[in-house]
Structure formats: structure tokens, C-alpha cells
Coordinates of N, CA and C in Angstrom, one line a residue:
M1 N 87.0 59.9 142.7 CA 88.5 60.4 142.2 C 88.3 61.7 141.7
N2 N 89.7 62.6 142.2 CA 89.8 63.8 142.0 C 90.5 63.8 140.5
Q3 N 89.7 65.0 140.0 CA 89.9 65.0 138.4 C 91.0 66.4 138.5
D4 N 91.5 66.6 137.1 CA 92.6 67.5 136.9 C 91.7 68.8 136.4
L5 N 91.4 69.9 137.0 CA 90.4 70.8 136.2 C 91.5 72.2 136.0
S6 N 92.8 71.6 136.1 CA 93.8 73.0 135.4 C 93.4 73.6 134.0
I7 N 93.9 74.8 133.8 CA 93.5 75.1 132.6 C 94.2 74.3 131.4
V8 N 95.4 73.9 131.7 CA 95.7 73.2 130.6 C 95.2 71.7 130.1
A9 N 94.8 71.1 131.4 CA 94.3 69.9 131.6 C 92.9 69.9 130.8
L10 N 91.9 71.1 131.1 CA 90.7 71.6 130.2 C 90.9 71.3 128.8
I11 N 91.9 72.4 128.4 CA 92.0 72.3 127.2 C 92.5 71.1 126.3
M12 N 93.1 70.3 127.1 CA 93.9 68.9 126.3 C 92.6 68.1 126.3
H13 N 91.5 68.1 127.2 CA 90.5 67.3 127.3 C 89.0 67.8 126.2
A14 N 89.4 69.3 126.2 CA 88.1 69.6 125.4 C 88.0 69.2 124.1
S15 N 86.8 69.2 123.3 CA 86.7 68.8 122.0 C 87.5 69.3 121.1
L16 N 87.4 68.9 119.7 CA 88.5 69.6 118.8 C 87.9 70.7 118.6
A17 N 86.7 71.1 118.2 CA 86.1 72.4 117.9 C 86.7 73.6 118.8
V18 N 86.3 73.3 120.2 CA 86.7 74.3 120.8 C 88.3 74.4 121.2
Q19 N 89.2 73.3 121.0 CA 90.8 73.4 120.9 C 90.8 74.1 119.4
L20 N 90.1 74.2 118.4 CA 90.8 74.8 117.5 C 90.4 76.5 117.9
V21 N 89.1 76.5 118.2 CA 88.9 78.3 118.9 C 89.7 78.9 119.6
I22 N 90.0 77.7 120.8 CA 91.3 78.3 121.6 C 92.7 78.6 120.8
A23 N 93.1 77.8 119.9 CA 93.9 77.8 119.5 C 94.0 79.3 118.3
A24 N 93.0 79.4 117.8 CA 92.5 80.8 116.9 C 92.7 81.8 117.9
L25 N 92.4 81.8 119.2 CA 91.9 83.0 119.9 C 93.5 83.2 120.3
L26 N 94.4 82.4 120.8 CA 95.6 82.6 121.1 C 96.6 83.0 120.2
T27 N 96.4 82.9 119.1 CA 97.0 83.1 117.7 C 96.9 84.5 118.0
V28 N 95.6 85.0 117.6 CA 95.0 86.4 117.6 C 95.5 87.2 118.5
S29 N 95.4 86.9 119.9 CA 95.9 87.2 121.0 C 97.5 87.7 120.9
L30 N 98.2 86.7 120.6 CA 99.6 87.0 120.3 C 99.8 88.5 119.2
A31 N 99.0 88.0 118.1 CA 99.4 89.2 117.0 C 98.7 90.4 117.5
S32 N 97.8 90.6 118.3 CA 97.4 92.0 119.1 C 98.5 92.6 119.9
W33 N 99.1 91.7 120.9 CA 100.1 92.0 121.5 C 101.3 92.8 121.0
S34 N 101.5 91.9 119.7 CA 102.7 92.3 119.0 C 102.2 93.7 118.3
V35 N 101.1 94.0 118.0 CA 100.7 95.2 117.4 C 100.8 96.5 118.2
I36 N 100.0 96.0 119.8 CA 100.4 97.1 121.1 C 101.9 97.5 121.4
F37 N 102.6 96.5 121.3 CA 104.3 97.1 121.6 C 104.6 97.8 120.3
S38 N 104.6 97.5 119.2 CA 105.0 98.1 117.8 C 104.1 99.5 117.8
K39 N 102.9 99.8 118.3 CA 102.6 101.0 118.4 C 103.0 101.6 119.5
L40 N 103.1 101.2 120.8 CA 103.7 101.9 122.1 C 104.9 102.6 121.3
I41 N 106.0 101.9 121.2 CA 107.1 102.5 120.3 C 106.7 103.0 119.5
S42 N 105.9 103.4 118.3 CA 106.0 104.0 117.2 C 105.2 105.4 117.6
L43 N 104.2 105.4 118.4 CA 103.7 106.6 118.7 C 104.3 107.3 119.6
S44 N 105.2 106.6 120.6 CA 106.4 107.5 121.6 C 107.4 108.2 120.6
R45 N 107.8 107.6 119.7 CA 109.2 108.0 118.7 C 108.3 109.4 118.0
I46 N 107.1 109.0 117.6 CA 106.6 110.1 116.8 C 106.3 111.4 117.5
K47 N 105.6 111.2 118.9 CA 105.4 112.2 119.9 C 106.8 113.1 120.1
Q48 N 107.8 112.3 120.6 CA 109.1 113.1 120.7 C 109.7 113.4 119.7
G49 N 109.6 113.2 118.5 CA 110.2 113.6 116.9 C 109.2 114.8 117.0
N50 N 108.1 115.1 116.9 CA 107.4 116.2 116.6 C 107.6 117.2 117.5
E51 N 107.6 117.0 118.9 CA 108.0 117.8 120.1 C 109.6 118.5 119.4
D52 N 110.7 117.7 119.1 CA 112.0 118.4 119.0 C 112.1 119.1 118.0
F53 N 111.4 118.8 116.6 CA 111.1 119.5 115.7 C 110.3 120.8 115.7
E54 N 109.3 120.9 116.7 CA 108.7 122.3 117.1 C 109.8 123.0 117.4
Q55 N 110.4 122.3 118.4 CA 111.2 123.4 119.4 C 112.3 123.8 118.5
E56 N 113.1 123.1 117.2 CA 113.9 123.7 116.5 C 112.9 124.5 115.3
F57 N 111.9 124.5 115.1 CA 111.1 125.4 114.1 C 111.0 126.6 114.6
W58 N 110.5 126.9 116.1 CA 110.5 128.0 116.7 C 111.6 128.8 117.5
S59 N 112.8 128.0 117.1 CA 114.0 128.6 117.5 C 114.6 129.7 117.0
G60 N 114.0 130.0 115.9 CA 114.5 131.2 114.9 C 115.3 130.8 113.7
K61 N 115.5 129.4 113.7 CA 116.4 129.0 112.6 C 116.2 129.4 111.3
N62 N 116.9 129.6 110.4 CA 116.3 130.2 109.1 C 115.7 128.9 108.4
L63 N 114.3 129.2 107.7 CA 113.5 128.3 107.2 C 114.1 127.4 106.2
N64 N 115.1 128.2 105.1 CA 115.9 127.6 104.0 C 116.9 126.5 104.7
E65 N 117.3 126.6 105.7 CA 118.4 126.0 106.4 C 117.9 124.7 107.0
L66 N 116.6 125.0 107.3 CA 115.9 123.9 108.3 C 115.0 123.0 107.1
Y67 N 115.0 123.8 106.0 CA 114.3 122.8 104.7 C 115.4 121.9 104.1
T68 N 116.5 122.3 104.0 CA 117.6 121.7 103.9 C 118.3 120.7 104.7
A69 N 117.6 120.5 105.8 CA 118.2 119.5 106.7 C 117.1 118.4 106.7
V70 N 115.7 118.7 106.8 CA 115.0 117.8 106.7 C 114.7 117.4 105.4
N71 N 115.0 117.9 104.2 CA 114.1 117.2 102.8 C 114.9 116.3 102.5
G72 N 114.1 115.0 102.0 CA 115.1 113.8 101.5 C 115.2 112.8 102.9
K73 N 115.2 113.7 104.3 CA 115.8 112.6 105.5 C 114.4 111.7 105.7
T74 N 115.2 110.7 105.7 CA 114.4 109.1 106.2 C 114.0 109.2 107.8
G75 N 113.2 108.6 108.1 CA 112.9 108.0 109.3 C 112.5 109.3 110.1
G76 N 112.2 110.6 109.9 CA 111.7 111.7 110.6 C 110.7 112.0 111.0
A77 N 110.2 112.9 111.9 CA 108.9 113.1 112.5 C 107.8 113.6 111.4
P78 N 106.7 113.2 111.8 CA 106.0 113.5 110.7 C 105.7 115.1 110.5
L79 N 105.9 115.9 111.4 CA 106.0 117.6 111.2 C 107.1 117.5 110.4
E80 N 108.3 117.0 110.4 CA 109.2 117.6 109.3 C 108.6 117.0 108.0
R81 N 108.1 116.1 107.6 CA 107.6 115.9 106.5 C 106.5 116.7 105.5
I82 N 105.8 116.9 106.9 CA 104.6 118.2 106.3 C 105.3 119.7 105.9
F83 N 106.5 119.8 106.8 CA 107.0 121.1 106.6 C 107.9 121.1 105.4
A84 N 108.3 119.8 104.9 CA 109.2 120.0 103.9 C 108.1 119.8 102.5
S85 N 107.1 119.3 102.9 CA 106.2 119.4 101.6 C 105.5 120.4 101.2
G86 N 104.8 121.3 102.2 CA 104.8 122.9 102.1 C 106.0 123.4 101.4
M87 N 106.9 123.7 102.0 CA 108.2 124.5 101.8 C 108.4 124.0 100.5
R88 N 108.7 122.6 100.2 CA 109.1 122.4 98.7 C 108.5 122.9 97.9
E89 N 106.8 122.8 97.8 CA 105.9 123.1 97.0 C 105.9 124.8 96.8
F90 N 106.3 125.4 98.0 CA 106.4 127.0 98.1 C 107.5 127.5 97.0
L91 N 108.4 127.0 97.3 CA 109.8 127.1 96.4 C 109.9 127.0 95.1
K92 N 108.9 125.8 94.9 CA 109.0 125.3 93.2 C 108.0 126.4 92.8
L93 N 106.8 126.8 93.3 CA 105.9 127.8 92.7 C 106.7 129.2 92.6
R94 N 107.4 129.4 93.5 CA 108.5 130.7 93.3 C 109.3 130.5 92.0
E95 N 109.9 129.2 91.8 CA 110.9 129.3 90.7 C 110.1 128.9 89.4
R96 N 108.6 129.2 89.1 CA 108.1 129.1 87.9 C 107.6 130.3 87.7
R97 N 107.8 131.1 89.0 CA 107.8 132.7 88.8 C 106.1 132.9 89.1
V98 N 105.5 132.3 89.6 CA 104.4 132.3 90.2 C 104.4 133.4 91.5
V99 N 103.5 134.6 91.3 CA 103.6 135.7 92.3 C 102.4 135.8 93.0
E100 N 101.0 135.5 92.2 CA 99.9 135.4 92.7 C 100.1 134.9 94.5
P101 N 100.1 135.6 95.5 CA 99.8 135.0 96.6 C 98.9 134.1 97.2
T102 N 97.7 134.0 96.6 CA 96.6 133.3 96.7 C 97.2 131.9 96.1
A103 N 97.7 131.6 95.0 CA 98.1 130.8 94.2 C 99.5 129.9 95.2
L104 N 100.4 130.6 95.7 CA 101.3 130.3 96.4 C 100.7 129.9 97.8
L105 N 99.8 130.1 98.5 CA 99.6 129.7 99.5 C 98.6 128.3 99.6
D106 N 97.8 128.5 98.5 CA 97.0 127.2 98.2 C 97.9 126.1 98.0
G107 N 98.7 126.1 96.9 CA 99.8 125.0 96.7 C 100.4 124.3 97.6
S108 N 100.8 125.1 98.7 CA 101.6 124.9 99.6 C 100.9 124.2 100.6
R109 N 99.6 124.6 101.0 CA 98.7 123.9 101.8 C 98.1 122.7 101.3
R110 N 97.6 122.6 100.3 CA 97.5 121.3 99.5 C 98.7 120.1 99.6
A111 N 99.8 120.6 99.7 CA 101.2 119.6 99.6 C 100.8 119.2 100.8
M112 N 100.7 120.1 102.3 CA 100.7 119.8 103.5 C 99.7 119.0 103.8
R113 N 98.5 119.4 103.2 CA 97.2 118.3 103.4 C 97.2 117.2 102.9
A114 N 97.9 116.9 101.7 CA 98.1 115.4 101.6 C 99.3 114.9 102.4
S115 N 100.3 115.7 102.4 CA 101.2 114.7 103.5 C 100.5 114.6 104.9
F116 N 99.6 115.2 105.2 CA 98.7 115.2 106.4 C 98.1 113.6 106.4
Q117 N 97.5 113.7 105.5 CA 96.9 112.2 105.4 C 97.6 111.1 105.3
R118 N 98.7 111.6 104.6 CA 99.7 110.1 104.3 C 100.0 109.5 105.9
E119 N 100.3 110.9 106.8 CA 101.0 110.7 108.0 C 99.6 110.2 108.8
M120 N 98.5 110.5 108.7 CA 97.4 109.8 109.6 C 97.4 108.5 109.3
D121 N 97.3 108.2 107.9 CA 97.0 106.5 107.4 C 98.3 105.8 108.0
T122 N 99.2 106.7 108.2 CA 100.5 105.8 108.9 C 100.3 105.5 110.2
M123 N 99.8 106.4 111.2 CA 99.5 106.2 112.5 C 98.7 105.4 112.7
E124 N 97.7 105.4 111.9 CA 96.3 104.7 112.2 C 96.3 103.3 111.6
S125 N 97.3 103.0 111.1 CA 97.6 101.4 110.4 C 97.2 100.4 111.7
N126 N 96.8 99.4 111.6 CA 96.7 98.3 112.3 C 95.4 98.6 113.8
L127 N 95.1 99.8 113.5 CA 94.3 100.2 114.4 C 92.9 99.3 114.2
S128 N 92.6 99.2 113.0 CA 91.5 98.6 112.7 C 91.2 96.9 113.2
F129 N 92.8 96.5 113.2 CA 92.9 95.2 113.7 C 92.5 95.0 115.1
L130 N 93.2 96.1 115.9 CA 92.7 95.8 117.3 C 91.3 95.9 117.5
A131 N 90.8 96.9 117.0 CA 89.1 96.8 116.9 C 88.7 95.5 116.7
S132 N 88.8 95.1 115.6 CA 88.2 93.8 115.4 C 88.6 92.7 116.6
V133 N 89.9 92.8 116.9 CA 89.9 91.9 117.9 C 89.4 92.2 119.0
G134 N 89.1 93.0 119.5 CA 88.2 93.4 120.6 C 86.8 93.3 120.9
S135 N 86.3 93.5 119.5 CA 85.1 93.4 118.9 C 84.5 91.7 118.9
V136 N 85.5 91.1 118.0 CA 85.0 89.7 117.5 C 85.6 88.7 118.5
S137 N 86.5 88.7 119.3 CA 87.0 87.5 120.3 C 86.0 87.0 121.5
P138 N 85.5 88.3 121.8 CA 84.3 87.2 122.7 C 83.2 86.8 122.0
Y139 N 82.6 87.0 120.9 CA 81.8 86.1 120.2 C 82.4 84.8 119.8
V140 N 83.6 84.9 119.3 CA 84.7 83.6 119.1 C 84.6 82.6 120.0
G141 N 85.1 83.1 121.1 CA 85.0 82.5 122.8 C 83.7 81.8 122.8
L142 N 82.7 82.8 123.1 CA 81.1 82.4 123.3 C 80.9 81.4 122.1
F143 N 81.2 81.2 121.2 CA 81.1 80.0 120.3 C 81.7 78.7 120.7
G144 N 82.6 79.0 120.9 CA 83.6 77.8 121.7 C 82.5 77.3 123.1
T145 N 82.2 78.4 123.8 CA 81.8 77.8 124.6 C 80.4 77.1 124.4
I146 N 79.4 77.3 123.8 CA 78.3 76.7 123.1 C 78.6 75.6 122.8
W147 N 79.4 75.4 122.0 CA 79.8 74.3 121.1 C 80.3 73.2 122.1
G148 N 81.1 73.5 123.0 CA 81.6 72.8 123.9 C 80.6 72.0 124.9
I149 N 79.6 73.0 125.3 CA 78.8 72.6 126.1 C 77.9 71.6 125.6
M150 N 77.3 72.0 124.5 CA 76.7 71.1 123.5 C 77.2 69.7 123.6
H151 N 78.6 69.4 123.2 CA 79.2 68.2 122.9 C 79.4 67.6 124.7
A152 N 79.3 68.7 125.6 CA 79.6 68.0 126.9 C 77.7 67.3 127.1
F153 N 77.0 67.8 127.0 CA 75.8 67.4 127.4 C 75.1 66.1 126.2
V154 N 75.7 66.4 125.1 CA 75.7 65.0 124.1 C 76.5 63.7 124.7
G155 N 77.5 64.0 125.4 CA 78.2 62.7 126.1 C 77.7 62.4 127.2
L156 N 77.0 63.3 127.8 CA 76.3 62.7 129.0 C 74.9 62.3 128.8
S157 N 74.7 62.0 127.5 CA 73.1 61.4 127.3 C 73.2 59.9 127.5
N158 N 74.6 59.0 127.3 CA 74.4 57.9 127.9 C 75.1 57.4 128.9
V159 N 74.9 58.5 130.0 CA 75.3 58.2 131.5 C 74.0 57.9 132.5
Q160 N 74.3 57.0 133.1 CA 72.9 56.6 133.9 C 72.6 57.6 134.8
Q161 N 73.6 58.0 135.5 CA 73.4 58.8 136.7 C 74.2 60.1 136.5
V162 N 73.7 61.3 136.3 CA 74.2 62.6 136.0 C 74.3 63.2 137.3
T163 N 75.5 63.8 137.9 CA 75.7 64.4 138.8 C 76.9 65.8 138.3
L164 N 77.0 66.4 139.7 CA 77.7 67.2 139.4 C 79.3 67.1 139.1
A165 N 79.8 66.2 139.4 CA 81.2 66.0 139.0 C 81.2 65.1 137.8
T166 N 80.0 64.7 137.2 CA 80.2 64.3 135.7 C 79.7 65.7 134.7
V167 N 79.2 66.6 135.2 CA 79.1 67.7 134.4 C 79.7 68.7 134.6
A168 N 80.2 69.0 135.6 CA 81.7 70.1 136.0 C 82.4 70.0 134.6
P169 N 82.9 69.0 134.5 CA 84.6 69.1 133.7 C 84.2 69.6 132.3
G170 N 83.1 69.0 131.7 CA 83.0 69.3 130.6 C 82.3 70.8 130.1
I171 N 81.6 71.2 131.3 CA 80.9 72.6 130.9 C 82.6 73.5 131.6
A172 N 83.5 73.3 132.4 CA 84.6 73.8 132.4 C 85.4 74.2 131.5
E173 N 85.4 72.9 130.7 CA 86.2 73.0 129.5 C 85.9 74.1 128.5
A174 N 84.7 74.2 128.3 CA 83.6 75.0 127.4 C 83.9 76.4 128.0
L175 N 83.8 76.4 129.2 CA 84.3 78.0 129.8 C 85.6 78.7 129.3
V176 N 86.4 77.7 129.3 CA 87.7 78.3 129.1 C 87.7 79.0 127.8
A177 N 87.0 78.5 126.5 CA 87.1 79.4 125.5 C 86.3 80.8 125.9
T178 N 85.3 81.1 126.1 CA 85.2 82.5 126.8 C 86.1 83.1 127.2
A179 N 86.7 82.4 128.5 CA 87.7 83.0 129.1 C 89.1 83.8 128.5
I180 N 89.3 82.8 127.5 CA 90.5 83.3 126.3 C 90.0 84.3 125.4
G181 N 88.6 83.9 125.1 CA 88.4 85.2 124.3 C 88.1 86.6 124.9
L182 N 87.9 86.5 126.3 CA 87.9 87.6 127.1 C 89.5 88.4 126.9
F183 N 90.4 87.0 127.3 CA 92.1 87.6 127.6 C 92.4 88.3 126.2
A184 N 92.0 87.6 125.0 CA 92.3 88.5 123.7 C 91.7 89.7 123.6
A185 N 90.6 90.1 124.0 CA 89.6 91.1 123.6 C 89.9 92.6 124.1
I186 N 90.0 92.3 125.7 CA 90.3 93.2 126.6 C 91.6 94.1 126.3
P187 N 92.6 93.5 126.3 CA 93.6 94.2 126.1 C 93.9 94.9 124.6
A188 N 93.2 94.5 123.5 CA 92.9 95.3 122.6 C 92.3 96.2 122.4
V189 N 90.9 96.3 123.2 CA 90.0 97.2 123.8 C 90.8 98.4 124.2
L190 N 91.3 98.2 125.0 CA 92.4 99.1 126.3 C 93.2 99.6 125.1
A191 N 93.9 98.9 124.5 CA 94.8 99.6 123.6 C 94.5 100.7 122.5
Y192 N 93.6 100.3 122.0 CA 92.8 100.8 120.7 C 92.1 102.0 121.3
N193 N 91.5 102.2 122.6 CA 91.2 103.2 122.6 C 92.2 104.4 123.0
R194 N 93.4 103.9 124.0 CA 94.5 104.9 124.3 C 95.4 105.0 123.0
F195 N 95.4 104.5 122.1 CA 96.1 104.8 120.8 C 95.1 106.1 119.9
A196 N 94.1 105.8 120.1 CA 93.0 106.7 119.3 C 93.3 108.2 120.0
R197 N 93.5 108.0 121.2 CA 93.5 109.0 122.0 C 94.8 109.9 121.5
Q198 N 95.8 109.3 121.5 CA 97.2 109.7 121.3 C 97.3 110.1 119.7
I199 N 96.7 109.5 118.7 CA 96.6 109.7 117.3 C 95.8 110.9 117.0
D200 N 94.7 111.3 118.0 CA 94.0 112.2 117.9 C 94.8 113.6 118.3
R201 N 95.3 113.5 119.6 CA 95.9 114.6 119.8 C 97.4 115.1 119.0
S202 N 97.9 114.0 118.1 CA 99.0 114.2 117.3 C 98.4 114.9 115.9
A203 N 97.0 114.4 115.9 CA 96.3 115.0 114.4 C 96.4 116.5 114.8
I204 N 96.0 116.7 115.9 CA 95.7 118.4 116.6 C 97.0 119.0 116.4
T205 N 98.0 118.4 116.7 CA 99.5 119.0 116.4 C 99.8 119.3 115.5
L206 N 99.4 118.4 114.3 CA 99.9 118.5 113.0 C 99.2 119.3 112.0
E207 N 97.9 119.6 112.5 CA 96.8 120.7 112.2 C 97.2 122.4 112.3
S208 N 97.6 121.9 113.6 CA 97.9 123.6 114.2 C 99.4 124.0 113.4
F209 N 99.9 122.9 113.3 CA 101.5 123.5 112.6 C 100.8 124.0 111.4
I210 N 100.4 123.0 110.5 CA 99.8 123.5 109.0 C 99.3 124.8 108.9
E211 N 98.6 125.4 110.0 CA 97.7 126.4 110.0 C 98.9 127.7 110.2
E212 N 99.9 127.2 111.5 CA 100.7 128.2 111.7 C 101.9 128.7 110.6
F213 N 102.3 127.7 110.3 CA 103.2 127.8 108.8 C 102.7 128.1 107.7
S214 N 101.2 128.3 107.4 CA 100.6 128.5 106.6 C 100.6 130.3 106.6
N215 N 100.4 130.3 108.0 CA 100.2 132.0 108.4 C 101.8 132.8 107.6
I216 N 103.1 131.9 108.1 CA 104.1 132.4 107.9 C 104.6 132.4 106.3
L217 N 104.1 131.5 105.4 CA 104.0 131.6 103.9 C 103.3 132.6 103.5
Q218 N 102.4 132.7 104.0 CA 101.3 133.9 103.8 C 101.9 135.0 103.7
R219 N 102.5 135.5 104.9 CA 103.4 136.7 104.8 C 104.5 137.0 104.1
N220 N 104.7 135.5 103.6 CA 106.2 135.8 102.6 C 105.8 135.6 101.4
A221 N 104.2 135.3 101.0 CA 103.6 135.1 99.4 C 104.0 136.3 99.1
T222 N 103.7 137.8 99.4 CA 103.5 139.0 98.8 C 104.8 139.5 98.6
L223 N 106.2 139.1 99.1 CA 107.6 139.2 99.1 C 108.1 138.9 97.7
P224 N 108.9 139.5 97.3 CA 109.4 139.3 96.0 C 110.5 137.9 96.4
A225 N 110.5 137.0 95.5 CA 111.4 135.8 95.6 C 113.1 136.2 96.0
Q226 N 113.5 135.5 97.1 CA 114.7 135.7 97.6 C 115.4 134.3 97.4
P227 N 117.0 134.4 97.2 CA 117.5 132.9 97.4 C 117.6 132.2 98.4
A228 N 117.4 133.3 99.7 CA 117.4 132.7 101.2 C 116.0 131.8 101.3
G229 N 115.2 132.1 100.3 CA 114.0 131.5 100.6 C 113.0 132.2 101.8
P230 N 111.7 132.0 102.0 CA 111.1 132.6 102.8 C 111.4 133.0 104.4
A231 N 111.2 133.8 104.7 CA 111.4 134.4 106.1 C 110.5 134.2 107.1
R232 N 110.3 134.4 108.5 CA 109.5 134.3 109.3 C 108.8 135.7 109.7

């Protein structure tokens, strides 16, 4: 008699423990795909926003006008917030009559570094979840497989004659858990590696901007305070 060995049928006939493992893996897989799509969109926006701001920054626009445009802006690019934090600290120190160039530059750099760390924390959010899914899911699936095979062999203990037809369904049911574990793990690992590379490139962009903007502020630190703010 032919047996239904489709994936759905195998899951429906699996033991309760295997079904719970499969349900957990499917839930985690859906969550990881949600994170993947969210990260794809957010990192793409970050990259485009940084490129747009860099183009505007190096276009020769007055830094004070640029600061006014980005200060307090919501939803801006990381470069905008780093620039705003450095510029804000520089102007505050100037208002307090701090004239020591080293103090001006160090204050601005500390402010930009703090902003840089906040931006990195935001970009790296949920990456640990993808890493956990990629590393743990295969083992969870393997646990379901081992449990299912044990359950299948226990069920065969009362069978007079064991044939391939009697063994195959139980083992197939158990192997489904490993397959779903890999289904959850592989996209998470690939996405994690891709996002990690993108974040590393963004970090290099942000650090390079901090150094370049620090050079501009250093040239202005020795100049007397002006209402128009620092020049290039």
C-alpha cells in the first residue's frame, strides 16, 4: 500500500517532540527573514544617505549653514549625525571662550566618536540574532531528527517483520527536522556575512569622515571665533 511521503504528511505524522521542534524552527526562520528584509532596507538607506551627505559636504557649502540644516533632523544619515555632534561641540566650546586648539579638537573628536559608537550599535542591531539562528538551528534540527529516529525504532520494537517500507516513513519524518533546521540556518548565515561586510564598509566611511572633518576643525581651531562658524 502506497504511503504519503510528502513534507506536510511527514510533519503531520511525526511525533509531538519533532513537531514542536519543527514549529520552533519555522517560527525562528520567519523571524530571521523579517530581520533580513528589514536590514536590507535600512542598510541600503544608510549607504545612500551617507553618499548624499558626503556629496553635499564636499560641495563647498558653508559649514554653519550645513549644520543648521542637519541639526535636530530626524531620520538623517549617520554621517549627518556625526557631523552635527562634532560641529555642536566645537561651537559650544567656542561660545565658552575655549581658545586652546587641542581642547577644541579633542572635545569635537570625543563627541563624534560617541556618535560613531551609537551609529554602529544601531547598524549592528539584530546581527547577533542572525548569528544565533545560523549556528543553533542545525543542532536543534538534529535534535529533532535523533528524537524522531529513536521514536521510530521504539515503535518498531513490536513489529514482527521489519522491512524498508516500515522503517522509511519514521526515519523520513525525523529527517524533516534536520532539513528545516538547515532551511532556517543557511539564509541567516549568508545574510549575516553580507550585512557584516556592509557594516564594516560603512564603519570605514564614518571613520574616514571623522578624520577628514577633524582636519578641517583643526585648521579652524587656531582662528578667532566668528559668527559664521568654522570655514573649510
